[in-house]
Coordinates of C-alpha atoms and ligand atoms in Angstrom, one line a residue:
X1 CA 4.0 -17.6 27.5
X2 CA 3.6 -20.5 25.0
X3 CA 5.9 -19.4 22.2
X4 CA 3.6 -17.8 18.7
X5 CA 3.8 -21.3 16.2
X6 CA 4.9 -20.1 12.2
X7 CA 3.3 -22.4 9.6
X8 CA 5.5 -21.5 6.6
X9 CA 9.2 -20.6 7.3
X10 CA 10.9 -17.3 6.3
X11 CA 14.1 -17.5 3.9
X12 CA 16.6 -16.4 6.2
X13 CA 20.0 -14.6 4.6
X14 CA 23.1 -14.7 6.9
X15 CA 25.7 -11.8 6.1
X16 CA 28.9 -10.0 7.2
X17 CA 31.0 -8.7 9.7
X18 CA 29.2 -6.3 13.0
X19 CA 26.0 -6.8 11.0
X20 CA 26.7 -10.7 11.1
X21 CA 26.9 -10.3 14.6
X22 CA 23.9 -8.5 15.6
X23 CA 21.9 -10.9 13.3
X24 CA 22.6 -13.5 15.7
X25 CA 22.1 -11.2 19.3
X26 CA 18.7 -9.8 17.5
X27 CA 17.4 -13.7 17.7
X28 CA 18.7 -14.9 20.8
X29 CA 17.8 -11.8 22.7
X30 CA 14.9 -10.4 20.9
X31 CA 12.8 -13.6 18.6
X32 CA 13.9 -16.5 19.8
X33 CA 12.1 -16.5 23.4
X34 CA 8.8 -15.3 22.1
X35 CA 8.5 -16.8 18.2
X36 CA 9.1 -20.9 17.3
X37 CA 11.5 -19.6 14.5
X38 CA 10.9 -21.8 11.6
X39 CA 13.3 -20.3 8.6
X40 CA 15.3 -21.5 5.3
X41 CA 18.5 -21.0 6.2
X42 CA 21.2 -19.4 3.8
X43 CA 24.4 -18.6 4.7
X44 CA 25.4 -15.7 2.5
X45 CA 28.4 -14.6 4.7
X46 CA 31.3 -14.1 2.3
X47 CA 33.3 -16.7 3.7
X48 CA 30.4 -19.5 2.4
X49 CA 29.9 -17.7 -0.9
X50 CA 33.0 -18.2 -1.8
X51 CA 33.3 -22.1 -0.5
X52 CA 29.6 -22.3 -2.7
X53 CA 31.2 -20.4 -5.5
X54 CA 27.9 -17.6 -5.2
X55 CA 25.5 -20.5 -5.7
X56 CA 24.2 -19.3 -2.5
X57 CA 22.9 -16.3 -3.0
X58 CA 21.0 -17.6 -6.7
X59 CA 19.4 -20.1 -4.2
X60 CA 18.3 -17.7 -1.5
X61 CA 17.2 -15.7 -4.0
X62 CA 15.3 -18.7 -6.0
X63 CA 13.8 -19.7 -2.0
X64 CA 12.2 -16.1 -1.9
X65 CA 10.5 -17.0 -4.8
X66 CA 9.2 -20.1 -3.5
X67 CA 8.5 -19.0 -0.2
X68 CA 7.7 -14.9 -0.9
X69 CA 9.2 -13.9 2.2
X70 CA 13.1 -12.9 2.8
X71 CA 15.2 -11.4 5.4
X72 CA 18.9 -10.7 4.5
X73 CA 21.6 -9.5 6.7
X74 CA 24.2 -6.7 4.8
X75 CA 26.7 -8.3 3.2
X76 CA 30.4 -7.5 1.9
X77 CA 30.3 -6.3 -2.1
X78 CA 33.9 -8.0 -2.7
X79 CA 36.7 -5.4 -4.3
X80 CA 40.0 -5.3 -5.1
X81 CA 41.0 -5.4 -1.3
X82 CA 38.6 -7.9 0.4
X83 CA 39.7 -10.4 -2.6
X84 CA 43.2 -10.6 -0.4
X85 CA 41.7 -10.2 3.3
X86 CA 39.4 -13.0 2.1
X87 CA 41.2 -14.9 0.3
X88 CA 38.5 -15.4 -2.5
X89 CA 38.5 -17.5 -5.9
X90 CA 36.6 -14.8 -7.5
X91 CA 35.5 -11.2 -7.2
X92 CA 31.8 -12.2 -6.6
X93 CA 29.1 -10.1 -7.8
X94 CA 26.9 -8.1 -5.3
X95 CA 24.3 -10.1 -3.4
X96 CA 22.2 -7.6 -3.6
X97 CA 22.3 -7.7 -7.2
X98 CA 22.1 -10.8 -7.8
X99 CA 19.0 -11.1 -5.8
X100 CA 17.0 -8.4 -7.3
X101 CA 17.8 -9.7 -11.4
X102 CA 16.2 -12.8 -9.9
X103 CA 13.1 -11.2 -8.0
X104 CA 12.8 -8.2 -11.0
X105 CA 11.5 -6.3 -8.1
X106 CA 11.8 -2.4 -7.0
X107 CA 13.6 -1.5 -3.5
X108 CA 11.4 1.0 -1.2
X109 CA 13.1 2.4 1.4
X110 CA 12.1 4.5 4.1
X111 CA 13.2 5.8 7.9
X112 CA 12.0 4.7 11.4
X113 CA 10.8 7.8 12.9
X114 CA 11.1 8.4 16.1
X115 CA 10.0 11.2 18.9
X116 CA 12.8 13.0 19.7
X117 CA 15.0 11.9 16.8
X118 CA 15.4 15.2 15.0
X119 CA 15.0 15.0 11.4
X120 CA 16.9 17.8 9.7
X121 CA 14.5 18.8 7.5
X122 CA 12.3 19.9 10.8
X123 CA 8.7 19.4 8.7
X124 CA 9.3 15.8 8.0
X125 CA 7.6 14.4 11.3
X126 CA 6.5 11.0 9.2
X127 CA 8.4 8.7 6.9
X128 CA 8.9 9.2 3.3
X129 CA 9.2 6.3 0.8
X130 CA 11.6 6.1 -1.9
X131 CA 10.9 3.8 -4.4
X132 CA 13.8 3.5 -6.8
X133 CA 13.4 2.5 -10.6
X134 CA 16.3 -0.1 -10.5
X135 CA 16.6 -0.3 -14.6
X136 CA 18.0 1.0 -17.1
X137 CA 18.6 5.0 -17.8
X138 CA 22.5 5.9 -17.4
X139 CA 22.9 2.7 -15.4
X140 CA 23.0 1.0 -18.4
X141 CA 24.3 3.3 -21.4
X142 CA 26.3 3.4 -24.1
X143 CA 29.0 6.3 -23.4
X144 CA 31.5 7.2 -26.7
X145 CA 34.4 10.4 -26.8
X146 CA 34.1 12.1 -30.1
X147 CA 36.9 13.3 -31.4
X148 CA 37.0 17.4 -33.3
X149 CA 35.0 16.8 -36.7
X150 CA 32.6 13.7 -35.8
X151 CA 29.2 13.5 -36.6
X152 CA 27.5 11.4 -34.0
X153 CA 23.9 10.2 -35.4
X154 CA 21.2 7.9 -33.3
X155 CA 20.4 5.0 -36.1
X156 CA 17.8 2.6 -35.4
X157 CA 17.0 -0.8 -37.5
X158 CA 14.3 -3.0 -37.7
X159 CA 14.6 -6.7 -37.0
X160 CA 16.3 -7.4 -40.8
X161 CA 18.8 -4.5 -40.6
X162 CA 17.3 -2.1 -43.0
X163 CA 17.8 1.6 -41.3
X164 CA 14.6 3.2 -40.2
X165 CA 15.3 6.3 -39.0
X166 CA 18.7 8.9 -38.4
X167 CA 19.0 12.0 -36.1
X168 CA 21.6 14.0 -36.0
X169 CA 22.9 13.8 -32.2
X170 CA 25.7 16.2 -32.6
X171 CA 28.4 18.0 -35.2
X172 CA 31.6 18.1 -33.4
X173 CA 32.8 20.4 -35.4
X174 CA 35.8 22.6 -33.5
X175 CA 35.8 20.9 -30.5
X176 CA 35.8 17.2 -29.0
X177 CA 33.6 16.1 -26.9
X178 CA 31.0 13.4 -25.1
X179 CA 27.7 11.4 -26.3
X180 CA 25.6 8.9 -24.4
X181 CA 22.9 6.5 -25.5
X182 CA 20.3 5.2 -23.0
X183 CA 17.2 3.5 -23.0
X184 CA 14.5 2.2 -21.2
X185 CA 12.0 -0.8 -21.4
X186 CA 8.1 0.0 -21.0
X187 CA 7.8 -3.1 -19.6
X188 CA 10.2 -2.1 -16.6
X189 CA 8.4 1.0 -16.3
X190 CA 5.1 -0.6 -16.0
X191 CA 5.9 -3.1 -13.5
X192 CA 7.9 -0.3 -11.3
X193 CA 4.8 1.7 -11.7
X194 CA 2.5 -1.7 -10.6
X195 CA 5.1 -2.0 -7.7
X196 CA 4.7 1.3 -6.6
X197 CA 1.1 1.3 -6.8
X198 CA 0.6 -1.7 -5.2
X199 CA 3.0 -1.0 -2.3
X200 CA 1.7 2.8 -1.2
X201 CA -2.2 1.1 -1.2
X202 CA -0.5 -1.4 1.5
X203 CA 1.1 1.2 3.2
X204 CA -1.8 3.5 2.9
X205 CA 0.5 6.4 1.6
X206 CA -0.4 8.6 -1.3
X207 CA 2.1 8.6 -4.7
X208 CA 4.2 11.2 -6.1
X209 CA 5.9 10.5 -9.3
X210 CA 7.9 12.9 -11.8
X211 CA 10.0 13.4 -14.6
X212 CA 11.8 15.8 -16.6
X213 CA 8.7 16.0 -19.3
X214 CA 8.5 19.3 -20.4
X215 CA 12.2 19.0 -21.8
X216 CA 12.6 14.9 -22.2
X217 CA 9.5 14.7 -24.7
X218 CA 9.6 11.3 -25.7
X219 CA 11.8 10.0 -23.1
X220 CA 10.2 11.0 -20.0
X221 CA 7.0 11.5 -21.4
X222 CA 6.8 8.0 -21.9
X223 CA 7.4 7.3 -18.2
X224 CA 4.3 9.7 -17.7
X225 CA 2.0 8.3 -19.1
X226 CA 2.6 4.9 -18.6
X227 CA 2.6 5.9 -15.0
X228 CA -0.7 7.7 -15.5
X229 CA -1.8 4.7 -17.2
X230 CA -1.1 2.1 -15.0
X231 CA -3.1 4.4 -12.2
X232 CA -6.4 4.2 -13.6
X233 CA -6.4 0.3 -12.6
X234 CA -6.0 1.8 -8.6
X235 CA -7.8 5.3 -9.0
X236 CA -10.2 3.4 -7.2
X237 CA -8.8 1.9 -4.4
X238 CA -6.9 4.8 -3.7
X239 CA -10.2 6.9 -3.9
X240 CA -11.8 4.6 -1.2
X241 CA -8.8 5.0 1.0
X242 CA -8.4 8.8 0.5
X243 CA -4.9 8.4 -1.0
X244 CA -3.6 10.0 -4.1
X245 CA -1.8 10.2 -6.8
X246 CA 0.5 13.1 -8.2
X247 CA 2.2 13.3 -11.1
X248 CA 5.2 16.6 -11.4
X249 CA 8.2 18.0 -12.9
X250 CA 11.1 16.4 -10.7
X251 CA 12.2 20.5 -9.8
X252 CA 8.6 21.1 -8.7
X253 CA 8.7 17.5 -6.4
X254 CA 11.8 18.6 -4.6
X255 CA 10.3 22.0 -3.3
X256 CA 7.2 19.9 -2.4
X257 CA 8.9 17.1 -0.5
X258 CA 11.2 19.7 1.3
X259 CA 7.5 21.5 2.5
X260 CA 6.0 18.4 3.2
X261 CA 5.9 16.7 6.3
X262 CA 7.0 13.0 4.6
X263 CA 4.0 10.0 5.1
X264 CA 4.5 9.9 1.0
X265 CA 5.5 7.3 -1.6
X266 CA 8.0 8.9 -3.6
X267 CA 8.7 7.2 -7.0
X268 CA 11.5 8.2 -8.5
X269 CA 13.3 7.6 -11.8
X270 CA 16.7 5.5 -11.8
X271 CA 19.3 8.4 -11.1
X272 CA 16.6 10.8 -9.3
X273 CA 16.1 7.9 -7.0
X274 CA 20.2 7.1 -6.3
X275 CA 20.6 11.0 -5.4
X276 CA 17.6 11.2 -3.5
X277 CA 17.6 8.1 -1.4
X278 CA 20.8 9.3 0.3
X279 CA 19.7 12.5 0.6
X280 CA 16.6 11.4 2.3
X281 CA 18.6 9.1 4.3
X282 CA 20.7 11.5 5.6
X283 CA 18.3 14.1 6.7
X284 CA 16.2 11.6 9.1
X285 CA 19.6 11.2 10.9
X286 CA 21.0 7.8 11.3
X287 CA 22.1 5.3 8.0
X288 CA 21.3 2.4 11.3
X289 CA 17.7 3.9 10.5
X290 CA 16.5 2.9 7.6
X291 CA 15.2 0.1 6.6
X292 CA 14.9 -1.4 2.7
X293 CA 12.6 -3.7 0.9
X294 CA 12.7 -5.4 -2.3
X295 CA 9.4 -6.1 -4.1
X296 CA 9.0 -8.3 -7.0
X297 CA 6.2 -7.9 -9.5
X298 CA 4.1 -10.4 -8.0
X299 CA 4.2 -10.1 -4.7
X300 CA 7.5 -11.5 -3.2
X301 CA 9.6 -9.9 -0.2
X302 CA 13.1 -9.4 0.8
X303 CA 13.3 -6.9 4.1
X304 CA 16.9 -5.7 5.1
X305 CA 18.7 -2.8 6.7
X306 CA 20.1 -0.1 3.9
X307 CA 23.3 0.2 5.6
X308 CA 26.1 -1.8 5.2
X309 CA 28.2 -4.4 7.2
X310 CA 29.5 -1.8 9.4
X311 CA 32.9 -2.6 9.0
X312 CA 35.3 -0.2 11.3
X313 CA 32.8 -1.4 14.5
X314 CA 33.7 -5.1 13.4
X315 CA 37.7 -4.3 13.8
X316 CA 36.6 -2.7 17.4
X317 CA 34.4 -5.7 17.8
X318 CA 37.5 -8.0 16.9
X319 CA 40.3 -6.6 18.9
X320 CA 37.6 -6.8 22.1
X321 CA 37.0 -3.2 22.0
X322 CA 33.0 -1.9 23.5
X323 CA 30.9 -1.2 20.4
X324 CA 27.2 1.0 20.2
X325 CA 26.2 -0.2 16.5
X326 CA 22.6 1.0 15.9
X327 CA 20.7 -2.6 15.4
X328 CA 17.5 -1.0 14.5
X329 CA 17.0 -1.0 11.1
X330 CA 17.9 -4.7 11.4
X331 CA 15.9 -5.8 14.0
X332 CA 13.1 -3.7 11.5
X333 CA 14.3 -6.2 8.4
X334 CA 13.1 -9.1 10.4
X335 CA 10.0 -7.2 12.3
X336 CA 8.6 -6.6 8.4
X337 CA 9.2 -10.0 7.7
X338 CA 7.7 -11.7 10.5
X339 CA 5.0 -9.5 9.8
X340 CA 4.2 -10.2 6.0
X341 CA 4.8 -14.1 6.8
X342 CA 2.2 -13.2 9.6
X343 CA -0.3 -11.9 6.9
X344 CA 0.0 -14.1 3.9
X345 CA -0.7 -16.9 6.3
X346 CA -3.6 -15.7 8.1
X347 CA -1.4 -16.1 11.5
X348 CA -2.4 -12.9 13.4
X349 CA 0.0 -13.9 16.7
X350 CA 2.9 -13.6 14.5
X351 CA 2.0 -10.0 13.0
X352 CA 0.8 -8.9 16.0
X353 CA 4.4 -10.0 17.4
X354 CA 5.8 -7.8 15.1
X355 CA 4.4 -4.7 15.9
X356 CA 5.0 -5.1 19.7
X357 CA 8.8 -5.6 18.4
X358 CA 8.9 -2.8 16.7
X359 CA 6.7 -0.8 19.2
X360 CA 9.4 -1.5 22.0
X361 CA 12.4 -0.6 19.6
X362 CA 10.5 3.2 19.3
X363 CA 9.9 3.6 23.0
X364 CA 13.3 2.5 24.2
X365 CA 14.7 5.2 22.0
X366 CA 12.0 7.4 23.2
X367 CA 12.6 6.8 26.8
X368 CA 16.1 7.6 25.6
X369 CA 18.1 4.7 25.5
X370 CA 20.0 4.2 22.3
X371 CA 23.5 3.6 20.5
X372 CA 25.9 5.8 19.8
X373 CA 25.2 7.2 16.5
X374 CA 21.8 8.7 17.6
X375 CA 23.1 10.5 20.7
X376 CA 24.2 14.0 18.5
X377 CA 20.4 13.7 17.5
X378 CA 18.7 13.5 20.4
X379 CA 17.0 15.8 22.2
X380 CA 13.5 15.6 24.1
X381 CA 12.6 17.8 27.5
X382 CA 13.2 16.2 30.7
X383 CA 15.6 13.4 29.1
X384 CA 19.3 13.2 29.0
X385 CA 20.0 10.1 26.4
X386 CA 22.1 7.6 27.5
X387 CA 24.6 5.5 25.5
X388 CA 24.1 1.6 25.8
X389 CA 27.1 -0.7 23.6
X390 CA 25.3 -3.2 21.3
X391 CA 23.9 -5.9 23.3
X392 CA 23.0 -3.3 26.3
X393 CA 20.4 -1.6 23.6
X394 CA 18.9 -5.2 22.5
X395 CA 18.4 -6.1 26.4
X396 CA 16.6 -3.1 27.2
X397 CA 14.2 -3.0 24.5
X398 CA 13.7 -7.2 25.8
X399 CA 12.6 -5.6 29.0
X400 CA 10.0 -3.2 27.3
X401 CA 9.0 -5.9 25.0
Ligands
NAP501 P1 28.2 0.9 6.2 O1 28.5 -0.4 6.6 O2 26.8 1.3 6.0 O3 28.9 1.9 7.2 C1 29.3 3.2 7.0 C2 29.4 4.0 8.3 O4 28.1 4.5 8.6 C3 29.8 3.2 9.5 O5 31.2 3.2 9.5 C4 29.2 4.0 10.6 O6 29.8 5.2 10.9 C5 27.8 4.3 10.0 N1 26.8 3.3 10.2 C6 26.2 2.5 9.2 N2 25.4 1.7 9.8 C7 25.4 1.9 11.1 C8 24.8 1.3 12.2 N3 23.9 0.3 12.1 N4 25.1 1.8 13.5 C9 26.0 2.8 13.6 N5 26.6 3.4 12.6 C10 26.4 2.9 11.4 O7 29.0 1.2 4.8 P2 30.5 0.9 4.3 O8 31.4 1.1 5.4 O9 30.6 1.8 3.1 O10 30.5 -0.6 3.8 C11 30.9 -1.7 4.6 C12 30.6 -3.0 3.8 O11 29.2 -3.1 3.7 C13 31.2 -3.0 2.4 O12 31.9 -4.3 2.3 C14 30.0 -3.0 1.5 O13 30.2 -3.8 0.4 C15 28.9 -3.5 2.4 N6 27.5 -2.9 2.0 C16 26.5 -3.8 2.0 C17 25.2 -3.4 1.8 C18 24.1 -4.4 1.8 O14 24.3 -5.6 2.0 N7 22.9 -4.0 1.5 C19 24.9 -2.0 1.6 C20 26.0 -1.1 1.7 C21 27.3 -1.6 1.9 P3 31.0 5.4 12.0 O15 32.1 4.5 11.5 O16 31.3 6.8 11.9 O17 30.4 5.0 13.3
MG502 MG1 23.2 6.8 -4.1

């Protein structure tokens, strides 16, 4: 076949470690033959961030802009111990960070489902969507320890320091104790709301949203109803669709996402949304199955697995050892690229490509061929799964593709 032609490249982030490795076996086995790759190349592989002292990653992150389309392969967050295996000048910052304070965008995150991949919430037969508010809340608070006898008030000022108003947070009187101070911007709120919106109308998945309102007057009751707000622009367009939207307490969500059976946008608040995403990611099996994008405000895209660089299958990898690393979610990263490149560009080869990708990944597990980690979850009449080592599961989803 003549290979599918790309008119505007991808932005393509290099990584780490097993996942480093893969990157390069998912092209040359799986894209290469079939797409003429055109991409911005950025090496964010920890060795180069640290030669470009992180420059990198603000210009990978400043080409996504440009271009609107990303993939990124996981990369190492340095600490105290990669600082010495490394040998870095600094303890650089988290990519991933980094990237999404340039975008301002929200992450969704959901599973590849596939027959005969158990979930273990046996109901959730389709993919649920976690969208993560990324701001704010107890991510970014003021924490004090009272000591027996303080008063602790909340005191705000207007813009020439004269006081406005005083509450009374707590009288620590015969005993010590803890106070936090957290905020949020309604600005952020809106555009995760937008974000959300915007995505689950793509996607053609209702919303759910919810908050602590009853008890969190002020605080959560502003999220409310700038979310209900911010709906009326897509009442609409969901209506015309036959989508949704729901707004809850947070208690009543979780006892309707356990009885559901997923195919829902979740929305969640900052620390809702930490807790839940790895509970959600845990019960549809595999961390190799999920995949992650980043969405800015208006419109921009950065696909990626939501795992990490897989680290102890690296050392195997190293020391020669056979490894069965789960390249799904990765070869998903780039499937949901090629994809939205393939829409905003009006090239249909290219999306269509995409789904034929990702169409082969499912049915080689379904046919049940797979890595390692999904093994223990297997199980589908008449088929007894068998183990392929990383390159074995790329080459035999090449043969259905
Ligand atoms: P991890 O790389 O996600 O791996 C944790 C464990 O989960 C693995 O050891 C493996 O379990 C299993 N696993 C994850 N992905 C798998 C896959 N594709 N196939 C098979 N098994 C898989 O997390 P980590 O070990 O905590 O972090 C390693 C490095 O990744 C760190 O340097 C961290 O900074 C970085 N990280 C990057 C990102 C990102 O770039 N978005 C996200 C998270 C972490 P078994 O060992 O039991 O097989
Ligand atoms: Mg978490």
């Amino acid at each position: 076949m003549a290979k599918i032609q790309m008119t505007t490249p991808i932005v393509e982030m290099d990584g780490d470690e097993m996942t480093r490795i893969l990157w390069k076996k998912i092209k040359e086995i799986l894209i290469l033959p079939y797409v003429d790759l055109k991409t911005e190349y950025y090496d964010l592989g920890l060795v180069h961030r640290d030669e470009t002292a992180d420059t990198v990653t603000v210009e990978s992150a400043l080409a996504t802009k440009k271009y609107g389309v990303a993939v990124k392969c996981a990369t190492i967050t340095p600490n105290v111990q990669r600082m010495s295996e490394y040998n870095l000048h600094e303890m650089w910052k988290s990519p991933n960070g980094t990237i999404r304070r340039i975008l301002d965008g929200t992450v969704f995150r959901a599973p590849i489902v596939c027959k005969g991949i158990r979930s273990y919430v046996p109901t959730w037969t389709k993919p649920i969507v976690l969208a993560r508010h990324a701001y704010g809340d107890v991510y970014a608070a003021v924490d004090h320890a009272a000591g027996e006898g303080e008063k602790v008030f909340l005191v705000t000022e207007d813009k020439e320091g004269r006081e406005i108003s005083r509450q009374l947070v707590h009288d620590f009187n015969g005993t010590s104790g803890v106070v936090q101070g957290m905020h949020n911007c309604d600005g952020s709120v809106r555009s995760f709301a937008h974000s959300c919106f915007r995505y689950a109308l793509e996607q053609g998945l209702p919303v759910m949203f919810a908050t602590k309102d009853t008890i969190s007057k002020v605080y959560d009751g502003r999220f409310k109803a700038i979310f209900n707000e911010v709906y009326e622009e897509y009442r609409a367009r969901f209506e015309e669709k036959g989508l949704w939207y729901l707004y809850t307490l947070i208690d009543d969500a979780v006892a309707r996402i356990v009885r559901s059976e997923g195919g829902i946008l979740w929305a969640c608040k900052n620390y809702d949304g930490d807790v839940m995403s790895d509970m959600v990611a845990t019960a549809y099996g595999s961390l190799g199955m999920m995949t992650s994008v980043l969405v800015s405000p208006d419109g921009k895209y950065e696909y990626e697995a939501a795992h990490g660089t897989v680290t102890r299958h690296y050392y195997k990898y190293l020391k020669g050892e056979e490894t069965s690393t789960n390249s799904v979610a990765t070869i998903f990263a780039w499937t949901g690229a090629l994809r939205k490149r393939g829409e905003l560009d009006g090239n249909e080869a290219l999306a269509a490509f995409a789904g034929k990708l990702e169409a082969a990944t499912v049915a080689t597990i379904e046919e049940g061929e797979m890595t390692g980690d999904l093994i223990p979850l297997f199980c589908r009449e008449g088929i007894v799964p068998k183990k392929l080592n990383s390159e074995e599961f790329l080459y035999a989803i090449a043969k259905r593709l």
